[in-house]
Every structure is written in C-alpha cells, then in structure tokens.
Tab-separated table of C-alpha atoms and ligand atoms in Angstrom:
chain	number	residue	atom	x	y	z
H	1	MET	CA	18.361	-18.506	12.151
H	2	THR	CA	18.773	-21.340	10.471
H	3	GLU	CA	18.643	-21.793	6.863
H	4	GLU	CA	14.735	-23.036	6.568
H	5	ASP	CA	14.117	-19.683	8.330
H	6	TRP	CA	16.287	-17.796	5.376
H	7	LEU	CA	14.626	-19.464	2.402
H	8	ARG	CA	11.665	-18.935	3.823
H	9	GLY	CA	12.009	-15.544	4.617
H	10	ARG	CA	9.777	-14.541	6.734
H	11	ASP	CA	11.774	-12.775	8.910
H	12	PRO	CA	13.708	-10.016	7.297
H	13	ASP	CA	15.257	-8.450	10.684
H	14	GLY	CA	16.784	-11.690	11.519
H	15	MET	CA	17.902	-12.525	7.765
H	16	LEU	CA	20.109	-9.099	7.464
H	17	ASP	CA	21.962	-10.192	11.126
H	18	ARG	CA	22.871	-12.760	9.036
H	19	VAL	CA	24.390	-10.963	6.062
H	20	GLU	CA	25.642	-7.391	7.572
H	21	GLU	CA	28.864	-8.675	8.129
H	22	ARG	CA	29.570	-9.057	4.816
H	23	PHE	CA	27.457	-6.044	2.940
H	24	THR	CA	29.829	-3.416	1.471
H	25	ALA	CA	28.885	0.094	1.277
H	26	ARG	CA	27.790	-1.197	-1.955
H	27	ARG	CA	26.091	-3.923	-1.179
H	28	TRP	CA	23.470	-2.085	1.235
H	29	ARG	CA	22.852	0.727	-1.772
H	30	LEU	CA	21.719	-1.526	-4.005
H	31	LEU	CA	19.372	-3.090	-1.545
H	32	ALA	CA	18.142	-0.196	-0.888
H	33	CYS	CA	17.535	0.769	-4.249
H	34	ALA	CA	15.992	-2.536	-5.329
H	35	ALA	CA	13.173	-1.812	-2.661
H	36	VAL	CA	12.627	1.291	-4.483
H	37	ARG	CA	12.705	0.193	-8.123
H	38	ARG	CA	10.740	-2.192	-7.259
H	39	ARG	CA	7.665	0.449	-7.417
H	40	TRP	CA	9.202	1.850	-10.572
H	41	GLU	CA	6.105	2.887	-11.955
H	42	VAL	CA	5.249	5.358	-8.861
H	43	ILE	CA	8.358	7.602	-9.202
H	44	PRO	CA	7.495	10.680	-11.701
H	45	ALA	CA	9.686	10.425	-14.968
H	46	GLY	CA	12.286	12.718	-13.911
H	47	PRO	CA	15.022	13.473	-11.479
H	48	GLY	CA	13.432	10.790	-9.743
H	49	ARG	CA	14.214	7.993	-11.876
H	50	ASP	CA	17.697	9.958	-12.820
H	51	ALA	CA	19.056	9.524	-9.190
H	52	LEU	CA	17.933	6.255	-8.960
H	53	ALA	CA	19.967	4.740	-12.209
H	54	PHE	CA	22.967	6.998	-10.861
H	55	ALA	CA	22.853	5.517	-7.245
H	56	GLU	CA	22.784	1.980	-8.887
H	57	ASP	CA	25.298	3.217	-11.159
H	58	HIS	CA	27.632	4.467	-8.684
H	59	ALA	CA	26.251	2.122	-6.057
H	60	ASP	CA	30.401	1.299	-5.292
H	61	ASP	CA	31.449	5.699	-4.226
H	62	LEU	CA	28.987	7.854	-4.299
H	63	PRO	CA	31.373	10.898	-4.713
H	64	ALA	CA	30.216	13.565	-1.860
H	65	ASP	CA	29.655	15.813	-4.156
H	66	ALA	CA	27.406	14.011	-6.433
H	67	VAL	CA	25.245	13.536	-2.900
H	68	GLU	CA	24.794	16.883	-2.870
H	69	ALA	CA	24.080	17.806	-6.463
H	70	TRP	CA	21.530	14.859	-6.622
H	71	LEU	CA	19.512	16.133	-3.221
H	72	ASP	CA	19.386	19.580	-4.173
H	73	ARG	CA	17.842	18.304	-7.634
H	74	LEU	CA	15.929	16.452	-5.949
H	75	ALA	CA	14.250	19.233	-3.311
H	76	ALA	CA	14.662	21.421	-6.581
H	77	ALA	CA	12.453	19.291	-8.522
H	78	VAL	CA	9.627	17.371	-5.420
H	79	GLY	CA	8.018	20.220	-5.706
H	80	PRO	CA	6.791	21.125	-9.076
H	81	ALA	CA	6.140	17.352	-10.008
H	82	ALA	CA	4.121	17.209	-6.878
H	83	ASP	CA	1.988	19.990	-8.205
H	84	ALA	CA	1.890	17.805	-12.022
H	85	ALA	CA	0.195	15.210	-10.301
H	86	ARG	CA	-1.898	17.319	-8.495
H	87	ALA	CA	-2.731	18.667	-11.666
H	88	ALA	CA	-3.551	15.310	-13.299
H	89	MET	CA	-5.488	14.391	-11.086
H	90	LEU	CA	-7.372	17.356	-11.056
H	91	ASP	CA	-8.274	16.784	-14.603
H	92	LEU	CA	-9.158	13.319	-13.508
H	93	VAL	CA	-11.571	14.424	-10.832
H	94	ARG	CA	-13.202	17.877	-12.012
H	95	GLY	CA	-16.197	16.623	-13.037
H	96	ALA	CA	-16.699	15.582	-9.472
H	97	ASP	CA	-16.107	19.455	-8.409
H	98	PRO	CA	-13.147	18.690	-5.889
H	99	ALA	CA	-13.082	22.424	-5.352
H	100	ALA	CA	-16.013	22.643	-3.640
H	101	ALA	CA	-14.923	19.955	-0.392
H	102	GLU	CA	-12.716	22.937	0.676
H	103	GLN	CA	-15.590	25.681	0.518
H	104	ASN	CA	-17.924	26.175	2.897
H	105	THR	CA	-20.932	27.775	0.334
H	106	PRO	CA	-23.141	26.073	-0.028
H	107	VAL	CA	-23.245	24.502	-3.475
H	108	LEU	CA	-27.027	24.262	-4.013
H	109	THR	CA	-26.887	27.311	-6.271
H	110	ARG	CA	-26.134	24.968	-9.201
H	111	PRO	CA	-29.100	23.919	-11.156
H	112	ASN	CA	-28.596	20.728	-11.109
H	113	GLN	CA	-28.096	20.341	-7.893
H	114	VAL	CA	-31.174	19.162	-6.117
H	115	ALA	CA	-31.302	19.419	-3.249
H	116	PRO	CA	-32.227	15.754	-2.406
H	117	ALA	CA	-28.702	14.557	-4.304
H	118	PHE	CA	-26.990	16.827	-2.690
H	119	PRO	CA	-25.284	14.987	-0.289
H	120	LEU	CA	-23.999	12.487	-2.964
H	121	PHE	CA	-22.667	15.857	-4.734
H	122	GLN	CA	-21.031	16.772	-1.449
H	123	ALA	CA	-19.395	13.179	-1.087
H	124	ALA	CA	-18.246	12.609	-5.184
H	125	SER	CA	-16.415	16.476	-3.910
H	126	ARG	CA	-14.703	15.337	-0.230
H	127	TYR	CA	-13.240	12.106	-2.238
H	128	ALA	CA	-12.059	14.304	-4.939
H	129	ALA	CA	-10.579	16.790	-2.664
H	130	GLN	CA	-8.637	13.480	-1.332
H	131	ALA	CA	-7.091	12.122	-4.733
H	132	VAL	CA	-5.783	15.167	-5.250
H	133	ASP	CA	-3.970	15.536	-2.272
H	134	ALA	CA	-3.135	11.735	-2.385
H	135	SER	CA	-1.905	12.385	-5.354
H	136	ALA	CA	0.720	15.045	-4.130
H	137	ARG	CA	1.393	13.476	-1.405
H	138	HIS	CA	2.953	10.196	-3.806
H	139	VAL	CA	4.997	12.410	-5.347
H	140	GLU	CA	6.708	13.639	-1.882
H	141	LEU	CA	7.242	10.230	-0.428
H	142	ILE	CA	8.369	8.625	-3.547
H	143	THR	CA	10.906	11.331	-3.505
H	144	ASP	CA	12.190	10.486	0.122
H	145	ALA	CA	12.634	7.149	-0.754
H	146	VAL	CA	15.067	8.034	-3.732
H	147	ARG	CA	16.173	10.594	-1.344
H	148	ALA	CA	17.754	7.548	1.474
H	149	LEU	CA	19.482	6.093	-1.528
H	150	PHE	CA	21.903	8.743	-1.060
H	151	GLY	CA	21.816	7.910	3.258
H	152	PRO	CA	24.733	6.216	4.687
H	153	PRO	CA	24.426	2.727	3.320
H	154	GLY	CA	23.073	0.422	5.994
H	155	ARG	CA	20.334	-0.887	7.910
H	156	ALA	CA	18.678	2.337	8.133
H	157	SER	CA	18.733	3.836	4.994
H	158	VAL	CA	17.436	0.599	3.976
H	159	LEU	CA	14.024	0.033	5.488
H	160	ARG	CA	14.093	3.914	5.035
H	161	ALA	CA	13.323	3.759	1.581
H	162	ALA	CA	11.483	0.432	1.668
H	163	ASN	CA	8.620	2.205	3.841
H	164	ARG	CA	8.609	4.876	1.543
H	165	ALA	CA	8.568	3.882	-1.244
H	166	GLU	CA	5.897	1.425	0.114
H	167	GLU	CA	3.648	4.324	1.508
H	168	ALA	CA	4.539	6.432	-2.087
H	169	GLU	CA	2.301	3.047	-3.749
H	170	ALA	CA	-0.135	3.024	-0.838
H	171	ALA	CA	-0.571	6.780	-1.613
H	172	ARG	CA	-1.114	6.327	-5.367
H	173	ARG	CA	-3.415	3.933	-4.716
H	174	TYR	CA	-5.701	5.058	-2.389
H	175	ALA	CA	-5.470	8.392	-4.997
H	176	ASN	CA	-7.271	6.297	-8.124
H	177	GLY	CA	-9.615	4.636	-5.385
H	178	GLN	CA	-10.615	7.760	-3.956
H	179	ALA	CA	-11.357	9.393	-7.465
H	180	ASN	CA	-12.944	6.392	-8.905
H	181	THR	CA	-15.413	6.360	-5.931
H	182	ALA	CA	-15.554	9.984	-6.419
H	183	LEU	CA	-16.609	9.489	-9.941
H	184	LYS	CA	-19.324	6.552	-9.070
H	185	LEU	CA	-20.431	9.122	-6.473
H	186	LYS	CA	-20.999	12.213	-9.124
H	187	HIS	CA	-22.760	9.587	-11.444
H	188	MET	CA	-24.945	8.038	-8.648
H	189	ALA	CA	-25.274	12.472	-7.999
H	190	ASP	CA	-26.468	13.008	-11.306
H	191	GLU	CA	-29.045	9.910	-11.158
H	192	ALA	CA	-30.813	10.876	-8.241
H	193	ALA	CA	-31.172	14.302	-8.844
H	194	ASP	CA	-32.795	13.526	-12.263
H	195	ARG	CA	-35.238	10.912	-9.914
H	196	ALA	CA	-35.568	13.349	-7.545
H	197	ALA	CA	-36.775	16.538	-9.992
H	198	THR	CA	-39.832	13.883	-10.338
H	199	ALA	CA	-40.161	12.679	-7.166
H	200	LYS	CA	-43.055	13.257	-5.289
H	201	ASN	CA	-41.554	12.285	-1.810
H	202	LYS	CA	-38.066	14.369	-1.765
H	203	ARG	CA	-37.239	13.037	1.699
H	204	LEU	CA	-37.445	9.142	0.992
H	205	GLU	CA	-35.458	10.352	-1.983
H	206	GLU	CA	-32.630	12.053	-0.096
H	207	SER	CA	-32.683	9.942	2.376
H	208	LYS	CA	-31.586	7.473	-0.098
H	209	ALA	CA	-28.633	9.328	-1.312
H	210	VAL	CA	-27.656	9.613	2.643
H	211	GLU	CA	-27.546	5.643	2.984
H	212	ALA	CA	-25.861	5.531	-0.218
H	213	VAL	CA	-22.963	7.559	1.370
H	214	ARG	CA	-23.108	6.241	4.358
H	215	LYS	CA	-22.276	2.421	2.564
H	216	ILE	CA	-19.341	4.277	0.378
H	217	ASP	CA	-17.762	5.613	3.510
H	218	GLU	CA	-18.195	2.772	5.364
H	219	GLY	CA	-15.657	0.555	2.699
H	220	GLY	CA	-13.054	3.719	2.817
H	221	GLY	CA	-12.993	4.458	6.442
H	222	ALA	CA	-10.556	4.266	9.623
H	223	ASP	CA	-10.952	0.204	9.093
H	224	ARG	CA	-8.812	0.971	5.637
H	225	ALA	CA	-6.259	3.045	7.080
H	226	ALA	CA	-5.266	0.306	9.147
H	227	ASP	CA	-5.783	-2.310	6.558
H	228	ASP	CA	-3.261	-0.850	4.709
H	229	ASP	CA	-0.755	0.591	7.267
H	230	GLU	CA	-0.861	-3.371	7.858
H	231	ARG	CA	0.073	-4.243	4.575
H	232	ILE	CA	2.868	-1.259	3.947
H	233	ASP	CA	4.930	-3.624	6.770
H	234	ARG	CA	4.059	-6.360	4.911
H	235	GLU	CA	5.336	-5.301	1.380
H	236	VAL	CA	8.332	-4.107	2.960
H	237	ARG	CA	9.007	-6.579	4.623
H	238	ARG	CA	8.386	-9.197	1.326
H	239	ALA	CA	10.870	-6.696	0.012
H	240	VAL	CA	13.517	-6.795	1.584
H	241	ALA	CA	13.506	-10.667	1.869
H	242	ARG	CA	13.170	-10.861	-1.405
H	243	PHE	CA	15.954	-8.930	-2.193
H	244	LEU	CA	17.998	-10.401	-0.200
H	245	HIS	CA	17.373	-13.471	-1.948
H	246	GLU	CA	18.737	-11.886	-4.653
H	247	LEU	CA	22.252	-9.729	-3.063
H	248	ALA	CA	23.180	-12.444	-1.350
H	249	GLY	CA	21.787	-15.841	-2.398
H	250	ASN	CA	21.558	-18.253	0.883
H	251	PRO	CA	24.686	-17.226	3.036
H	252	PHE	CA	24.207	-21.169	4.518
H	253	GLY	CA	24.172	-23.201	1.194
H	254	ASP	CA	27.177	-22.232	-0.589
H	255	TYR	CA	29.040	-19.782	-3.107
H	256	ARG	CA	30.911	-22.597	-4.880
H	257	PHE	CA	32.040	-20.879	-8.513
H	258	GLU	CA	35.070	-22.835	-9.786
H	259	PRO	CA	37.523	-19.862	-11.867
H	260	GLY	CA	37.175	-22.198	-14.594
H	261	TRP	CA	33.940	-21.331	-15.574
H	262	ARG	CA	34.465	-17.926	-16.038
H	263	THR	CA	35.113	-18.345	-19.032
H	264	ALA	CA	34.723	-15.413	-21.792
H	265	ALA	CA	31.703	-16.200	-23.495
H	266	VAL	CA	30.250	-16.106	-19.595
H	267	LEU	CA	31.891	-13.160	-18.134
H	268	ASP	CA	30.955	-10.729	-21.623
H	269	LEU	CA	27.409	-12.397	-21.091
H	270	ALA	CA	27.575	-12.045	-17.461
H	271	ARG	CA	28.813	-7.825	-18.156
H	272	THR	CA	26.350	-6.558	-20.544
H	273	ILE	CA	23.263	-8.227	-19.006
H	274	ASP	CA	24.849	-6.279	-15.746
H	275	ALA	CA	25.098	-3.361	-17.449
H	276	GLU	CA	21.757	-3.315	-19.248
H	277	ARG	CA	19.939	-4.684	-16.277
H	278	ALA	CA	19.378	-6.625	-19.153
H	279	PHE	CA	18.006	-9.605	-16.418
H	280	ASP	CA	16.091	-11.742	-19.268
H	281	ARG	CA	19.118	-12.638	-20.528
H	282	LEU	CA	20.224	-14.450	-17.539
H	283	PRO	CA	18.604	-18.198	-18.950
H	284	ILE	CA	21.455	-17.547	-22.031
H	285	LEU	CA	24.312	-16.875	-19.506
H	286	ALA	CA	22.639	-20.540	-17.590
H	287	ASP	CA	23.688	-21.778	-20.411
H	288	ALA	CA	27.184	-21.084	-21.205
H	289	LEU	CA	27.919	-21.842	-18.096
H	290	LEU	CA	26.844	-25.353	-19.190
H	291	ASP	CA	28.441	-24.773	-21.650
H	292	ALA	CA	31.770	-24.227	-19.142
H	293	ASP	CA	30.887	-27.295	-17.946
H	294	CYS	CA	29.101	-25.726	-14.310
H	295	ASP	CA	26.931	-27.718	-12.026
H	296	ALA	CA	26.398	-25.313	-9.192
H	297	GLU	CA	22.947	-26.309	-8.838
H	298	PRO	CA	22.721	-23.093	-7.091
H	299	VAL	CA	23.650	-20.747	-9.640
H	300	LEU	CA	21.825	-22.093	-12.742
H	301	ARG	CA	18.354	-22.435	-10.906
H	302	HIS	CA	18.940	-18.572	-9.213
H	303	LEU	CA	19.663	-17.733	-13.114
H	304	ARG	CA	16.545	-20.323	-14.633
H	305	GLY	CA	14.691	-18.986	-11.965
H	306	THR	CA	13.997	-22.896	-10.742
H	307	GLU	CA	14.554	-22.187	-7.401
H	308	ALA	CA	12.649	-24.037	-4.891
H	309	HIS	CA	11.869	-20.701	-2.258
H	310	ALA	CA	11.078	-18.696	-4.988
H	311	LYS	CA	7.217	-17.689	-4.405
H	312	ASP	CA	7.564	-14.587	-6.543
H	313	LYS	CA	8.217	-14.745	-10.371
H	314	PRO	CA	12.042	-13.970	-10.338
H	315	ALA	CA	12.748	-10.399	-9.082
H	316	HIS	CA	16.584	-9.763	-10.102
H	317	ALA	CA	18.476	-6.554	-9.791
H	318	ARG	CA	21.657	-5.327	-9.542
H	319	GLY	CA	23.584	-6.492	-7.418
H	320	CYS	CA	22.378	-10.626	-8.288
H	321	TRP	CA	24.797	-12.270	-6.002
H	322	VAL	CA	25.040	-14.871	-9.145
H	323	LEU	CA	26.124	-11.700	-11.538
H	324	ASP	CA	28.498	-11.094	-8.543
H	325	ARG	CA	29.629	-14.369	-8.250
H	326	ILE	CA	30.838	-14.054	-11.508
H	327	LEU	CA	31.672	-10.825	-12.072
H	328	ARG	CA	33.649	-9.723	-8.018
H	329	PRO	CA	34.532	-12.685	-6.612
H	330	ASP	CA	36.275	-11.232	-4.188
H	331	ASP	CA	33.474	-9.553	-2.849
H	332	PRO	CA	33.384	-10.605	1.068
H	333	LEU	CA	29.859	-11.608	0.108
H	334	PHE	CA	31.447	-14.581	-1.482
H	335	ALA	CA	34.287	-14.428	1.547
H	336	ALA	CA	33.531	-18.335	2.645
H	337	ALA	CA	33.789	-19.303	-0.335
H	338	ALA	CA	36.463	-18.419	-1.609
H	339	LYS	CA	38.806	-19.920	1.022
H	340	PRO	CA	40.228	-23.508	-0.271
H	341	ALA	CA	37.306	-26.172	-0.038
H	342	SER	CA	38.678	-27.423	3.371
H	343	ALA	CA	34.266	-28.284	4.124
H	344	LYS	CA	33.191	-25.558	6.796
H	345	ARG	CA	33.936	-22.607	7.830
H	346	PRO	CA	33.039	-22.029	11.321
H	347	ARG	CA	30.484	-19.655	12.460
H	348	ARG	CA	30.593	-16.301	11.570
H	349	ARG	CA	32.957	-13.830	14.496
H	350	GLY	CA	30.826	-13.396	17.786
H	351	GLY	CA	27.525	-14.516	15.702
H	352	PRO	CA	24.878	-15.341	17.910
H	353	SER	CA	24.235	-19.589	18.003
F	401	ZN	ZN1	19.078	-12.440	-9.337
C-alpha cells in the first residue's frame, strides 16, 4: 500500500492492514458506527437508532451489561418493527392485491378482471407481495447491522455492520421498486380490462398483456439480483474506504499538530462539534485554528472539505481524525506524530514492505 493507494481508496482491505495496529477498540467501533449511520434513513426510529447513538457515545468502553441490554432491546424490537414496515408497505400496494399472489385460487371471480387482463393483475399481485416481504426484510438486515456494533470491536464487526447496512438499503430500494412496478402493473391491468371488455379479439388483448408482463419481468429478473450483489459489494468497500479517510486521515502524511494551536477557543469548539455531531461547523473550527496560527494544511483542508483526494462530499463522523487530533492527542493513531520531529519514523513493526 502506497500513499497514493491510500488516497485513492480502492483497496479497503489493504487500508485496514495499514492502520489496524494503531486502531483502538473505540476507533473500530466508530468505524462500524459510521458505516451504519451512512444508512440512517433505513433504520426505523426507535431502539435501532438509539442503539447506534449509544454505541457512538460509549465507543470508548461499552459496559458488558449495557451490551446485553441493547441486544435484548434490539431482539424485542425487530419483530414489531418488521411488522410495521410490512403494514406500511401493504397500505401502499393494497390496490395491487398482494394477498392474491399467495392464494392459488383464481382471481377471475372479481368483476373487473376480464380474462385478457388477468396476467397483468396477477403480476401486479406478485410484485406487491415481493415489496411487502422485502420491506420487512430490510428491517431485519439493518437491525443486524446495529447488532454488529455491539460485537467484539475489530475488522469482522466493521465488515459485518457495513455489509448488513448496505444489504438493508438494497432491500429497501428493492421493496420500493417492486411497489412502483406493482402499482404500474395494476394501472395497466385496469386499462387493459377496460379495453378487453369491448375488444373483438380477446386473445390478442391477452397476448399483449402477457408480452407486457414479460418485458417488465425482464427488467427486474436475475440480472438485477446479480447487479445488486455487485452494487452492495462496491458500496461496502466505498463506505469502509471513505470512513477510513475520515477516521484515520492519511497515515502516510503527517499528523503534525502544535500544542499551541490547542487554544481555549479551538478546544471549546471542537468539544461542542464532537458532542453535538455538528460537523457543519467544522469550517468555523478551521478559522479558529487559523487564529491560533495553525498552518497544518491537511488539518485545514479536512475541516474545509477541500482535500484533493475527496471526491465525495465531506462525510464527517464521530471519530473524525482532526477532532480527535485536537481532543485526544494521545490516541495511538497519532503515535508517530507525537514523537519529537525526528523526521520519519521507521516502518511499522513487522509490517510488509
Ligand atoms: Zn472529519
């Protein structure tokens, strides 16, 4: 791993190798938390979100009894939350008759389901049922992601949390996609039923319906599942690399930070931003540092969001390396920089060349 590799962020495994010796339990936990918080909108309000906030606030030291209590709360909450997600989706797609997808009884007994439109009604029900199932599954997946935050801090928990969070996001996206398709099919089915009522050639109308369903199925079939897996993998890697940039900065660069830059104003601001997760105020912290004559470019650039390698918009998280540089100067991450400026430290113990 070279500095260029690190900054490019394409090899999260190699990046983890590079910094793991200097990662405390806290930093591992916060890395996992950041990967889950990235999908905040997928976490149902309630114990899942509360547990994530708790894990962040107690990243230094998660008491064993608290871990157990949270795992119990999460276990108790997942069923009702999945039911609620299922019910909300059911409301949305009720018109497409999701229950019909599970019954083997012919649906043709209903008056508006003229036979030639039947394939469309049937497909609408099928997509609606898939949407309902997936919306419950996303809750189970994101709960699993949150659960991973309470596992032993380390690489495995980070990857599990990041994977589950991305899978949950994919499941929710899938649920919404299937719901849209279900409603579209229902609309097409209603129109086809109206047309078929007066059509001379009912067989032609039916073959049109079959063809329409086939086209839609093609767009959402096995290929899409494979694309989703690839996308999930890509997103996990991206999230891990991105938050390694956030939590570890650049281990090839310098973490230089003069004690004189830690003025009362700087400390105050850094503490508030950290406690309140008010990362939008980081540019103000950059100003305070400039007032203290700070000239460390990596620090200032990180706070202003003008790092050359950062392609995505800034994604600050609890454990932001600059905030920690200010508030936790003894963190082992900065070990090399804490030594007197005797130029570069030798390569880390036992590290590969
Ligand atoms: Zn940051």
